[in-house]
CSV table of C-alpha atoms in Angstrom, one decimal:
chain,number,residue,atom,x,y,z
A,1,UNK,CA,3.3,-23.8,-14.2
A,2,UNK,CA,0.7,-22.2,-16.5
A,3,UNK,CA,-0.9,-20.5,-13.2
A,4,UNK,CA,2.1,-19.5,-12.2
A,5,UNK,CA,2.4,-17.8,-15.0
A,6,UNK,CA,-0.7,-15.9,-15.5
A,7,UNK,CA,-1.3,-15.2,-12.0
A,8,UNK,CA,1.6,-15.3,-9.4
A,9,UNK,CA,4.5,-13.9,-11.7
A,10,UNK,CA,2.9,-10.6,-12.8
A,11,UNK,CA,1.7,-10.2,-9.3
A,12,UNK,CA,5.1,-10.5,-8.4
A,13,UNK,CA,6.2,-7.8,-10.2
A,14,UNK,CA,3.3,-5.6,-9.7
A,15,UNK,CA,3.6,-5.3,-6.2
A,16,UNK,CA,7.6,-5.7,-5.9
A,17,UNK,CA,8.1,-1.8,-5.0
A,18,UNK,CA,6.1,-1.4,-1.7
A,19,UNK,CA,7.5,-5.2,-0.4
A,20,UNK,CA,11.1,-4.3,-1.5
A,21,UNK,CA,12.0,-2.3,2.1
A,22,UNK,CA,11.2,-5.4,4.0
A,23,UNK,CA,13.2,-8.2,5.2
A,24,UNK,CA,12.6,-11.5,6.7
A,25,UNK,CA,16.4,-11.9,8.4
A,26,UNK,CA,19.3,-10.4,8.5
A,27,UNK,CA,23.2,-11.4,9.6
A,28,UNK,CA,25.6,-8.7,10.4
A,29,UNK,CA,25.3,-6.5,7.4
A,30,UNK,CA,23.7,-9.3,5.4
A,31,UNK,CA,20.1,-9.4,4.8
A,32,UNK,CA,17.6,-11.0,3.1
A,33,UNK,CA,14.6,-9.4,1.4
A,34,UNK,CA,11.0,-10.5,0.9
A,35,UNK,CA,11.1,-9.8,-2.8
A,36,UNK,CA,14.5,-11.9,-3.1
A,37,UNK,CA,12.7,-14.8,-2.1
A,38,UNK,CA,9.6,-14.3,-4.1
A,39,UNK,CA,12.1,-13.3,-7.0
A,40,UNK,CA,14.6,-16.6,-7.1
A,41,UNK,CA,11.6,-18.7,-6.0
A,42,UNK,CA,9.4,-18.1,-9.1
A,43,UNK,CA,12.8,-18.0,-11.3
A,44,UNK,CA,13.6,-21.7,-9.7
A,45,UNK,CA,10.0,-23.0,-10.9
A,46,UNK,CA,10.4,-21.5,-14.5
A,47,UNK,CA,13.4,-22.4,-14.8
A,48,UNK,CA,12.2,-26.4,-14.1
A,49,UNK,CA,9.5,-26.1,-16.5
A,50,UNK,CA,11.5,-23.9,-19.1
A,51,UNK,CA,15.4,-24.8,-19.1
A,52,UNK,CA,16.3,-21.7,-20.9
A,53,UNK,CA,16.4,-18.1,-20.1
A,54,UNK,CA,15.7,-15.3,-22.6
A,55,UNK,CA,18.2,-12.1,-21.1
A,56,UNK,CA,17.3,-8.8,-22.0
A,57,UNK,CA,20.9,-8.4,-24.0
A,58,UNK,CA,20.5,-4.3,-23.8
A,59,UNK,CA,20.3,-4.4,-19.8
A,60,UNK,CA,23.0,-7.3,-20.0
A,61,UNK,CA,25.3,-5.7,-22.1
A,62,UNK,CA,25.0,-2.6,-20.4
A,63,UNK,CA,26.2,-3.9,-17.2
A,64,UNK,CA,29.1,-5.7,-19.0
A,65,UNK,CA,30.1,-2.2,-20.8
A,66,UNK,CA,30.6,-0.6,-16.5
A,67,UNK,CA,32.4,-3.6,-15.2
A,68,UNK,CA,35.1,-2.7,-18.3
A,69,UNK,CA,34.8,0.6,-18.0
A,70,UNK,CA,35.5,-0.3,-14.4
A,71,UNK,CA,38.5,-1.8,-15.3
A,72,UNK,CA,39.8,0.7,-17.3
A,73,UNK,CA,39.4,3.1,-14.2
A,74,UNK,CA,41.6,0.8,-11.5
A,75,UNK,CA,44.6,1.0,-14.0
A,76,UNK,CA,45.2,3.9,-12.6
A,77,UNK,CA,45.9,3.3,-8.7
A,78,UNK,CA,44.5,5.7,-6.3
A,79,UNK,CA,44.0,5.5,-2.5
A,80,UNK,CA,40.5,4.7,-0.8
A,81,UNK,CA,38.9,2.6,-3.4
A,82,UNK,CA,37.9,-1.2,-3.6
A,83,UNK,CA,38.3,-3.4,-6.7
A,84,UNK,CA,36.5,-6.0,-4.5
A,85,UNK,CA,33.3,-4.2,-4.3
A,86,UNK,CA,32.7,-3.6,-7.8
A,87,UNK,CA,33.2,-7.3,-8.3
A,88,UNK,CA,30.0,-7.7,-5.6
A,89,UNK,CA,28.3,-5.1,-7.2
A,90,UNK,CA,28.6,-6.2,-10.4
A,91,UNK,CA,27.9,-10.0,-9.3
A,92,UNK,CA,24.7,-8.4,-7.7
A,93,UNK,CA,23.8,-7.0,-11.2
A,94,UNK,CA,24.0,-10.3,-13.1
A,95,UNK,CA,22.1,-12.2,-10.6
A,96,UNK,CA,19.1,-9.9,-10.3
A,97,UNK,CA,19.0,-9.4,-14.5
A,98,UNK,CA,18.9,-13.3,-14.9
A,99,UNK,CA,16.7,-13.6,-12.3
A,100,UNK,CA,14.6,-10.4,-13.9
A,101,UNK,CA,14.8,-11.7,-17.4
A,102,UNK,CA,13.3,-15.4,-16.5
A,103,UNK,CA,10.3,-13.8,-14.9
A,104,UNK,CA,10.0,-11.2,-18.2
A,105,UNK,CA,10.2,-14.1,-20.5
A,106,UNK,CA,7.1,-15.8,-19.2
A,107,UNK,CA,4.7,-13.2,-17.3
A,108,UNK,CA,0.9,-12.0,-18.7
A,109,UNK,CA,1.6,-8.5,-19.6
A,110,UNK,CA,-2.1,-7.5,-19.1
A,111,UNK,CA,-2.4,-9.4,-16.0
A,112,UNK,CA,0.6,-7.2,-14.7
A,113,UNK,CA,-1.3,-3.7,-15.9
A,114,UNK,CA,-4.4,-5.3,-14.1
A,115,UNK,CA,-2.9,-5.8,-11.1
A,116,UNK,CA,-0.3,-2.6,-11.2
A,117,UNK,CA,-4.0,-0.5,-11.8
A,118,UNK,CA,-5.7,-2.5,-8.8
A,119,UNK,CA,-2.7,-1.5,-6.6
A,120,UNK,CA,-2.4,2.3,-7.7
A,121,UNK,CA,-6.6,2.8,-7.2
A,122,UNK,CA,-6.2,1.4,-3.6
A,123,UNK,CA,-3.3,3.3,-3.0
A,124,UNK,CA,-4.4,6.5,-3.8
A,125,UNK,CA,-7.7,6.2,-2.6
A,126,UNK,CA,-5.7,5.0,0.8
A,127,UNK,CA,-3.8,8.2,0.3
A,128,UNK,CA,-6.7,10.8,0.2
A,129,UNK,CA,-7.9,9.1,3.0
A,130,UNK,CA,-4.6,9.8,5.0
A,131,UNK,CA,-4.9,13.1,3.8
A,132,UNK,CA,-8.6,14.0,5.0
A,133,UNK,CA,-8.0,12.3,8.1
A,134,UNK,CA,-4.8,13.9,9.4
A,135,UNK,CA,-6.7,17.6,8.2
A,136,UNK,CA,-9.3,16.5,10.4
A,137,UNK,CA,-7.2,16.2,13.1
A,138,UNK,CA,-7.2,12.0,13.4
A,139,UNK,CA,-3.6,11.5,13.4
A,140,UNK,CA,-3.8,8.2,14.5
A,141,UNK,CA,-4.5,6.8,10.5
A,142,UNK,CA,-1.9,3.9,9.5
A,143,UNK,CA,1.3,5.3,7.9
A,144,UNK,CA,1.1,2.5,5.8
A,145,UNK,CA,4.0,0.2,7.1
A,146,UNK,CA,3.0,-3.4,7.3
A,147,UNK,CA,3.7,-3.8,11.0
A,148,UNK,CA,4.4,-7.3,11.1
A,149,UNK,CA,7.1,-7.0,8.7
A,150,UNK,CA,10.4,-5.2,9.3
A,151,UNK,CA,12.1,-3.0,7.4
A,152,UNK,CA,15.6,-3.2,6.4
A,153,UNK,CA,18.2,-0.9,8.3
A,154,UNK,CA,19.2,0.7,5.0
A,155,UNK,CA,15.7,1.6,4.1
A,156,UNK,CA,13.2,4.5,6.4
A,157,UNK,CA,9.6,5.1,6.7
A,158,UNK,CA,8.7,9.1,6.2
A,159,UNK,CA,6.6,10.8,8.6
A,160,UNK,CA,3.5,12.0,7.3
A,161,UNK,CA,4.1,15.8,8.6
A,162,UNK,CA,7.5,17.0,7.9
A,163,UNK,CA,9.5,19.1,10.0
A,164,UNK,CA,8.1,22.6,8.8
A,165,UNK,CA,4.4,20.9,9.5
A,166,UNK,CA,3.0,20.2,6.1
A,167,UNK,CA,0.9,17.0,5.7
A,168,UNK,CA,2.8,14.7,3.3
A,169,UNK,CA,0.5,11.4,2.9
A,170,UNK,CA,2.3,8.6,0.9
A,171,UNK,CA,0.1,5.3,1.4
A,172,UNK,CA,1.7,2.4,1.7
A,173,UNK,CA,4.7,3.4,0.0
A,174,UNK,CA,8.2,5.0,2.0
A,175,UNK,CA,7.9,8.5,0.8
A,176,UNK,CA,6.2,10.9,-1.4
A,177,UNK,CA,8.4,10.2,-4.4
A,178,UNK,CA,8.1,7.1,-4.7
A,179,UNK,CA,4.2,7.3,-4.4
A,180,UNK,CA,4.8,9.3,-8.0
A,181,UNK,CA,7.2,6.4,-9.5
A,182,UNK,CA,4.7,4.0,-9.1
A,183,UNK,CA,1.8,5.9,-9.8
A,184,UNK,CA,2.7,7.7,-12.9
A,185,UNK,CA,3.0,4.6,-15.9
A,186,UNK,CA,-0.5,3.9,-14.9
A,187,UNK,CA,-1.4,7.3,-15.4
A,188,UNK,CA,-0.1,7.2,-19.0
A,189,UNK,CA,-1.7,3.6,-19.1
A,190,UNK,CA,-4.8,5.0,-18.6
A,191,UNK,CA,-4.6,8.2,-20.6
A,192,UNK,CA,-3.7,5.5,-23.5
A,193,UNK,CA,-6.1,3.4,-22.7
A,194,UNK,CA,-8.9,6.5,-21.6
A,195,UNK,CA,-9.6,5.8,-18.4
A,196,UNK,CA,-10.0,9.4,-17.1
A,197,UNK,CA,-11.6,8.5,-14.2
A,198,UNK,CA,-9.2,6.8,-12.8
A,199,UNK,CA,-5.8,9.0,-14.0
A,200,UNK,CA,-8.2,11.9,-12.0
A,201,UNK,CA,-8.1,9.5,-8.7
A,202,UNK,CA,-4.3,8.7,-9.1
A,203,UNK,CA,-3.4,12.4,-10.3
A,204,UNK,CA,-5.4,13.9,-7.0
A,205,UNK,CA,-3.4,11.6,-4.8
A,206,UNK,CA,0.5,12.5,-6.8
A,207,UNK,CA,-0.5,16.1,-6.3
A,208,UNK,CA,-1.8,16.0,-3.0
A,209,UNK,CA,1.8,14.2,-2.0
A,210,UNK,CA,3.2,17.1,-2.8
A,211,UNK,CA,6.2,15.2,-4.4
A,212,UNK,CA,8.2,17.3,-7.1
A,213,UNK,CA,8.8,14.5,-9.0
A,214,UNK,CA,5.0,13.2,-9.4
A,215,UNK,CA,4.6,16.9,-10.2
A,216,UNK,CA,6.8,17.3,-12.8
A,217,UNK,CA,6.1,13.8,-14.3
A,218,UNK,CA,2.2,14.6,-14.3
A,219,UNK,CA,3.5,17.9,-16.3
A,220,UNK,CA,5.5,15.3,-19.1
A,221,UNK,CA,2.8,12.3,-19.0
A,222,UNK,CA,0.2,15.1,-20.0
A,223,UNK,CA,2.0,17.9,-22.4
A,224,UNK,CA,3.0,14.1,-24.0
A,225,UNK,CA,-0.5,13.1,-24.4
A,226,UNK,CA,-1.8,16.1,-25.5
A,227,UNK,CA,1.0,16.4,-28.3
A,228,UNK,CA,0.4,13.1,-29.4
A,229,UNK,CA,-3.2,12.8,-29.0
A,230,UNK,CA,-3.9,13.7,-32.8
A,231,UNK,CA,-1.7,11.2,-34.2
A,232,UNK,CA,-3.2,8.8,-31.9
A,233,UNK,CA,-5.7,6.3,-33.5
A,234,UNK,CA,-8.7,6.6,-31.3
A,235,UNK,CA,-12.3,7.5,-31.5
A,236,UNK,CA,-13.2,11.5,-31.7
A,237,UNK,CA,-15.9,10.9,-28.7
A,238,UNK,CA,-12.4,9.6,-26.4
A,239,UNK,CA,-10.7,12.7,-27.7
A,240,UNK,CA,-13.8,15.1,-26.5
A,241,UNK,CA,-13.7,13.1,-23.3
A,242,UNK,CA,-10.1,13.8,-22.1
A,243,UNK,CA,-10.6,17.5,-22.8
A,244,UNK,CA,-13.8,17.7,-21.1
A,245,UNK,CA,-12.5,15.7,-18.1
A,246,UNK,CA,-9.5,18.4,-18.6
A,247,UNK,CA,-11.8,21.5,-18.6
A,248,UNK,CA,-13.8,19.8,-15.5
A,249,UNK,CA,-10.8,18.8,-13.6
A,250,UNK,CA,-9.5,22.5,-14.0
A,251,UNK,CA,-12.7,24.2,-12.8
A,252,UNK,CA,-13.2,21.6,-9.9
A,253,UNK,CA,-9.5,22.6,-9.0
A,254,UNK,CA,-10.0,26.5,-9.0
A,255,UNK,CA,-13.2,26.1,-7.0
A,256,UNK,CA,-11.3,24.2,-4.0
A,257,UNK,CA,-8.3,26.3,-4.3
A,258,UNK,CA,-10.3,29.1,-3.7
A,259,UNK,CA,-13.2,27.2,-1.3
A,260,UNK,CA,-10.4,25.1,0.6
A,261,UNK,CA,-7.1,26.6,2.8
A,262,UNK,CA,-5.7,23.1,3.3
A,263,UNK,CA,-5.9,22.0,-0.6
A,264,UNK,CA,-5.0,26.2,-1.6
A,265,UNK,CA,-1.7,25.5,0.9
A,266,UNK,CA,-1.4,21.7,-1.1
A,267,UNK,CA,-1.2,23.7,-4.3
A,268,UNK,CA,0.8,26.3,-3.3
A,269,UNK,CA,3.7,24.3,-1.7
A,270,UNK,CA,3.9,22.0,-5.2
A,271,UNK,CA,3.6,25.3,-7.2
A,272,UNK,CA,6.7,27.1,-4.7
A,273,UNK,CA,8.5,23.0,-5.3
A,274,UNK,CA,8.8,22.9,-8.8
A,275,UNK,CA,9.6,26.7,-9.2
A,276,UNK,CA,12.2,26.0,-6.5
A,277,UNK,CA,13.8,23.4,-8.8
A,278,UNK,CA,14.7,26.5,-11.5
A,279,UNK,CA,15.6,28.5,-8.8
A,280,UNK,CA,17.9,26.2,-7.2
A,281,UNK,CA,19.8,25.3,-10.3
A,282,UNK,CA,20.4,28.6,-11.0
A,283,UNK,CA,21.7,29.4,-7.7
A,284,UNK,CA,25.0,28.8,-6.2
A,285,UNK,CA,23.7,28.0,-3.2
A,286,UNK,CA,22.7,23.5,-2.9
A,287,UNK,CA,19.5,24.1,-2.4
A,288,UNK,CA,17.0,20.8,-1.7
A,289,UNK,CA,16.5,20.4,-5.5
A,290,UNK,CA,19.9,21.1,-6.9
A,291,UNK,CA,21.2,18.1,-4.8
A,292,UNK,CA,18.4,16.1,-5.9
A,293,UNK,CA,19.4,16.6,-9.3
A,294,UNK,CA,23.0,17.9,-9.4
A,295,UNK,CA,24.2,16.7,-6.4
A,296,UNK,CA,27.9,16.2,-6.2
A,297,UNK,CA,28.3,17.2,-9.4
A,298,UNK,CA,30.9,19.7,-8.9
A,299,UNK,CA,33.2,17.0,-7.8
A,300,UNK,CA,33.3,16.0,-11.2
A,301,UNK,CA,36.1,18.6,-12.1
A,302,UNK,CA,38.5,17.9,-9.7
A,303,UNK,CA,38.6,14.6,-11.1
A,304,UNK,CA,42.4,14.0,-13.1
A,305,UNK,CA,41.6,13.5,-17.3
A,306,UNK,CA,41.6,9.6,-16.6
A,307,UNK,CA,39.1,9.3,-14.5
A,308,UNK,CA,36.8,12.1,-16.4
A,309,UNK,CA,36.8,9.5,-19.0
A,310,UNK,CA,36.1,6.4,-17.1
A,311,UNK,CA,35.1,7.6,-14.0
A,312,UNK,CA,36.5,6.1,-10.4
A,313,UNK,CA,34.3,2.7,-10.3
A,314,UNK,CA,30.8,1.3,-8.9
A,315,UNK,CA,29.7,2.7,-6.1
A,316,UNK,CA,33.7,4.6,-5.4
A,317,UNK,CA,33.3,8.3,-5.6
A,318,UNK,CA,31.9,8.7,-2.1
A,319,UNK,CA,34.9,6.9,-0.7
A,320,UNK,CA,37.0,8.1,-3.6
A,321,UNK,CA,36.2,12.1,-2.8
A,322,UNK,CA,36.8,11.8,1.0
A,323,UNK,CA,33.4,10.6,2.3
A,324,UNK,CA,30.8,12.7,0.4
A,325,UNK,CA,27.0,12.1,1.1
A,326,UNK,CA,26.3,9.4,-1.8
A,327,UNK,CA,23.1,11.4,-2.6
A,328,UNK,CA,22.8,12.4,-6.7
A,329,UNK,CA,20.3,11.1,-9.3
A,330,UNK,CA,21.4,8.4,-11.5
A,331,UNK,CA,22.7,10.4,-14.3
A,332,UNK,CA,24.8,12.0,-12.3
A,333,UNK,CA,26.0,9.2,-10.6
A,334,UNK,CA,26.7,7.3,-13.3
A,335,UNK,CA,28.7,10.7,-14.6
A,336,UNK,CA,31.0,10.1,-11.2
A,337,UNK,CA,31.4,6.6,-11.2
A,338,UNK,CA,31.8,5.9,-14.6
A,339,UNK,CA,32.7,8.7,-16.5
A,340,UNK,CA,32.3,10.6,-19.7
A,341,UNK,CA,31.7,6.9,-21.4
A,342,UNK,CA,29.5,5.5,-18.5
A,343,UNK,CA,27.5,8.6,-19.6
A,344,UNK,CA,27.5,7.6,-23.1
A,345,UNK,CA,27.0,4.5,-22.2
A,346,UNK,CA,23.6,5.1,-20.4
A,347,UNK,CA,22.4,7.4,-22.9
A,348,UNK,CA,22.7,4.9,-25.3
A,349,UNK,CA,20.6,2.7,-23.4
A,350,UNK,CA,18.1,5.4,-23.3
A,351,UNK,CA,17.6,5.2,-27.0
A,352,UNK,CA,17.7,1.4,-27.5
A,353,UNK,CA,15.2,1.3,-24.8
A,354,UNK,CA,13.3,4.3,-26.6
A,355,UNK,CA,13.5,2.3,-30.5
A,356,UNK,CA,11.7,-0.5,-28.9
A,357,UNK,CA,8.7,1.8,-28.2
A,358,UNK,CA,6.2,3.4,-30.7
A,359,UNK,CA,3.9,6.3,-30.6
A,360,UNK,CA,2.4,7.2,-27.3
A,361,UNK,CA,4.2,3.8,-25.9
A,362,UNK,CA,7.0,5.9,-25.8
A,363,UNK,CA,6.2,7.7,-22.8
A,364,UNK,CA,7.0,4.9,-20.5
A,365,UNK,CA,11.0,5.4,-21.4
A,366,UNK,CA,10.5,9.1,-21.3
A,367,UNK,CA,9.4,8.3,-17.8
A,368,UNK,CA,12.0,6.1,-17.2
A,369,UNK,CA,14.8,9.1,-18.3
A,370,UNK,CA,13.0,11.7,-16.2
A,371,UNK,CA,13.4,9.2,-13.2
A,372,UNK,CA,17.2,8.3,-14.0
A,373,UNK,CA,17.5,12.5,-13.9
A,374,UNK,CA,15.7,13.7,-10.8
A,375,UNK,CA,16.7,10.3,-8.7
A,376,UNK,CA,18.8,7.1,-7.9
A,377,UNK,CA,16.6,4.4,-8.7
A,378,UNK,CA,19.5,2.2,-10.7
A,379,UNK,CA,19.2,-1.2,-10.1
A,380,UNK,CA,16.0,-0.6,-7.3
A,381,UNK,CA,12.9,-2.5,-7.9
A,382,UNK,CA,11.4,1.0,-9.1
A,383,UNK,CA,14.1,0.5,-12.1
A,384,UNK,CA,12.5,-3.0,-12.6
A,385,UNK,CA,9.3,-2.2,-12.1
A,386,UNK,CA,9.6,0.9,-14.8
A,387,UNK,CA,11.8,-1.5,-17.1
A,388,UNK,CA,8.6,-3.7,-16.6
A,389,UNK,CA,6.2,-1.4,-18.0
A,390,UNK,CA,8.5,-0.9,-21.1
A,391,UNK,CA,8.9,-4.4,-21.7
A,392,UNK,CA,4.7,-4.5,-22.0
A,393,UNK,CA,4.5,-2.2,-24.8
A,394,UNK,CA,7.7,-3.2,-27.0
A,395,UNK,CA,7.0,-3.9,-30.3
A,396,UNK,CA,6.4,-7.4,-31.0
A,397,UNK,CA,8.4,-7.6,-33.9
A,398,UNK,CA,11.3,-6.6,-31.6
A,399,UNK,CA,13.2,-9.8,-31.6
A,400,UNK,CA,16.4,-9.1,-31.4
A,401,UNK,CA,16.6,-8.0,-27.4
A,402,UNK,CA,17.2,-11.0,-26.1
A,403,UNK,CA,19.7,-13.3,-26.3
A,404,UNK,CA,18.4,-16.9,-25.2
A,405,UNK,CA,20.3,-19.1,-22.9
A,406,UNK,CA,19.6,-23.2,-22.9
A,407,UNK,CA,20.2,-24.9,-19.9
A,408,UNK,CA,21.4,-28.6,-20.2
């Protein structure tokens, strides 16, 4: 059980974002994911060993806060919604933050950030090989699927080149994006921990998958670093160190741009990205970004003053607004299905989750906030995966966030 511990558990959790797409069966619209089995088959052995489970009250009580807000919406009838899936839902939820909690309440925290930093080197060095290669005209590299897996009929695997022709590598992750999920905490691991080096590897590959969100999360992990860096307690020669990898990294960067027309169009297209994102919010056009971020946002004011408040229940609006595309970040999700006080509610799990951090530590929820603005991840293994990372740097006189459970 000890092994299990130390080894197999944060491994587990480490690598639970590329296995999640895959599926080892499936009935009808039922199926049953790799990571489900890995997840309620390391909870069942803890659970023999342990007999007691620790929940994360915060993530717990959270949940428990939308089913009643749910509630409060379905007192007010209205056509083409179903009580019966946010029961599912909400079922779902519990399972998966039981489940979630046991494995927290026993894994190594260093072993995880060993093996999460083992995982993110491979994969971006894997990605910068994608990248040369398909510039060099082998477009025969791996896309990074396992092919003796298969992946679930709600999930997709990106194509490398996009439509309008522009190479976007994402190792063996689905897309770009998530490539910049995974790989950003360990950025901000190793800018804590000054392991410039490797943050250079893993920042070359975010920025040469061209995702907007690794972009503008490399631009908060670093203006972070940089603000905090002289309240940080480190040595002066680490301090020189980052700013001379900085100053390198910089020069190094101009000289491609200027020597290279593959990496200048690279740069370019994430420079014309993230100034798209201002310019498509400011627009009244729904630009790409804007319904990233926004998304059906607009809906919101057609709602009646009841459901403003309380919103029209888990996973509703689509249904609810006449069969909209269910594509908005989580904020704003949360905003439709949930209301005004699902908002308040998730903002107030921002800052619990934000008073369990201190200093620099606290960049791992300010990642976790950016995420839950720019994407829907609720509830995805990228959620636990981030939640993950928070739960390694609380402060361990932080007692009171979990409520423990005996089993008899």
């Amino acid at each position: 059980m000890k092994r299990l511990s130390i080894s197999i558990i944060p491994f587990v959790l480490a690598i639970g974002p590329i296995l999640d797409p895959y599926i080892l069966s499936s009935f009808g619209s039922t199926e049953i994911r790799l990571m489900d089995i890995f997840v309620i088959c390391c909870a069942g052995l803890i659970l023999l060993k342990e007999r007691k489970v620790k929940v994360n009250f915060a993530l717990l009580y959270m949940t428990i806060g939308i089913f009643i807000i749910n509630l409060m919406s379905f007192l007010m009838y209205s056509p083409n919604r179903d009580f019966l899936v946010t029961l599912k839902v909400i079922a779902v939820w519990i399972v998966y933050i039981l489940l979630l909690s046991i494995l927290w309440q026993t894994y190594d925290k260093q072993k995880f950030i060993n093996y999460t930093m083992k995982i993110a080197i491979i994969a971006s060095v894997f990605l910068i090989v994608q990248f040369i290669c398909l510039n060099l005209g082998f477009g025969q590299i791996w896309n990074g699927r396992i092919p003796f897996l298969e992946l679930s009929k709600y999930d997709n695997w990106s194509k490398m080149i996009d439509v309008t022709g522009v190479i976007r590598v994402h190792s063996f992750f689905q897309e770009p994006s998530y490539v910049a999920i995974y790989l950003l905490p360990v950025i901000a691991y190793c800018f804590k921990r000054g392991k410039y080096f490797y943050s250079c590897i893993m920042i070359l590959a975010v920025l040469l998958s061209t995702s907007s969100v690794g972009v503008m999360g490399l631009m908060l992990v670093i203006a972070y670093y940089i603000v905090t860096l002289p309240k940080q307690h480190i040595p002066v020669r680490r301090k020189k160190s980052f700013m001379m990898y900085i100053i390198f990294s910089i020069l190094l960067l101009i000289i491609i741009y200027f020597y290279s027309e593959d990496i200048r169009e690279i740069i370019n297209y994430s420079i014309e990205k993230v100034s798209l994102i201002f310019k498509d919010l400011k627009d009244e056009r729904m630009g790409s970004a804007k319904i990233r971020i926004l998304g059906n946002i607009n809906h919101f004011y057609k709602y009646p003053l009841w459901y403003k408040f309380f919103g029209v229940g888990i996973n509703q609006y689509p249904s609810y607004l006449g069969g909209v595309i269910p594509y908005s970040s989580t904020v704003v999700t949360f905003i439709l299905n949930y209301g005004i006080i699902g908002l308040i509610v998730l903002v107030s799990y921002f800052f619990i989750n934000l008073k369990k951090l201190s200093g620099y530590n606290k960049i791992f929820c300010l990642i976790f906030v950016m995420y839950c603005s720019v994407d829907l991840f609720w509830f995805h293994w990228y959620f636990f995966y981030t939640l993950t990372w928070m739960n390694s740097f609380e402060h361990k006189k932080e007692k009171n966030n979990i409520e423990e459970i005996k089993l008899t």
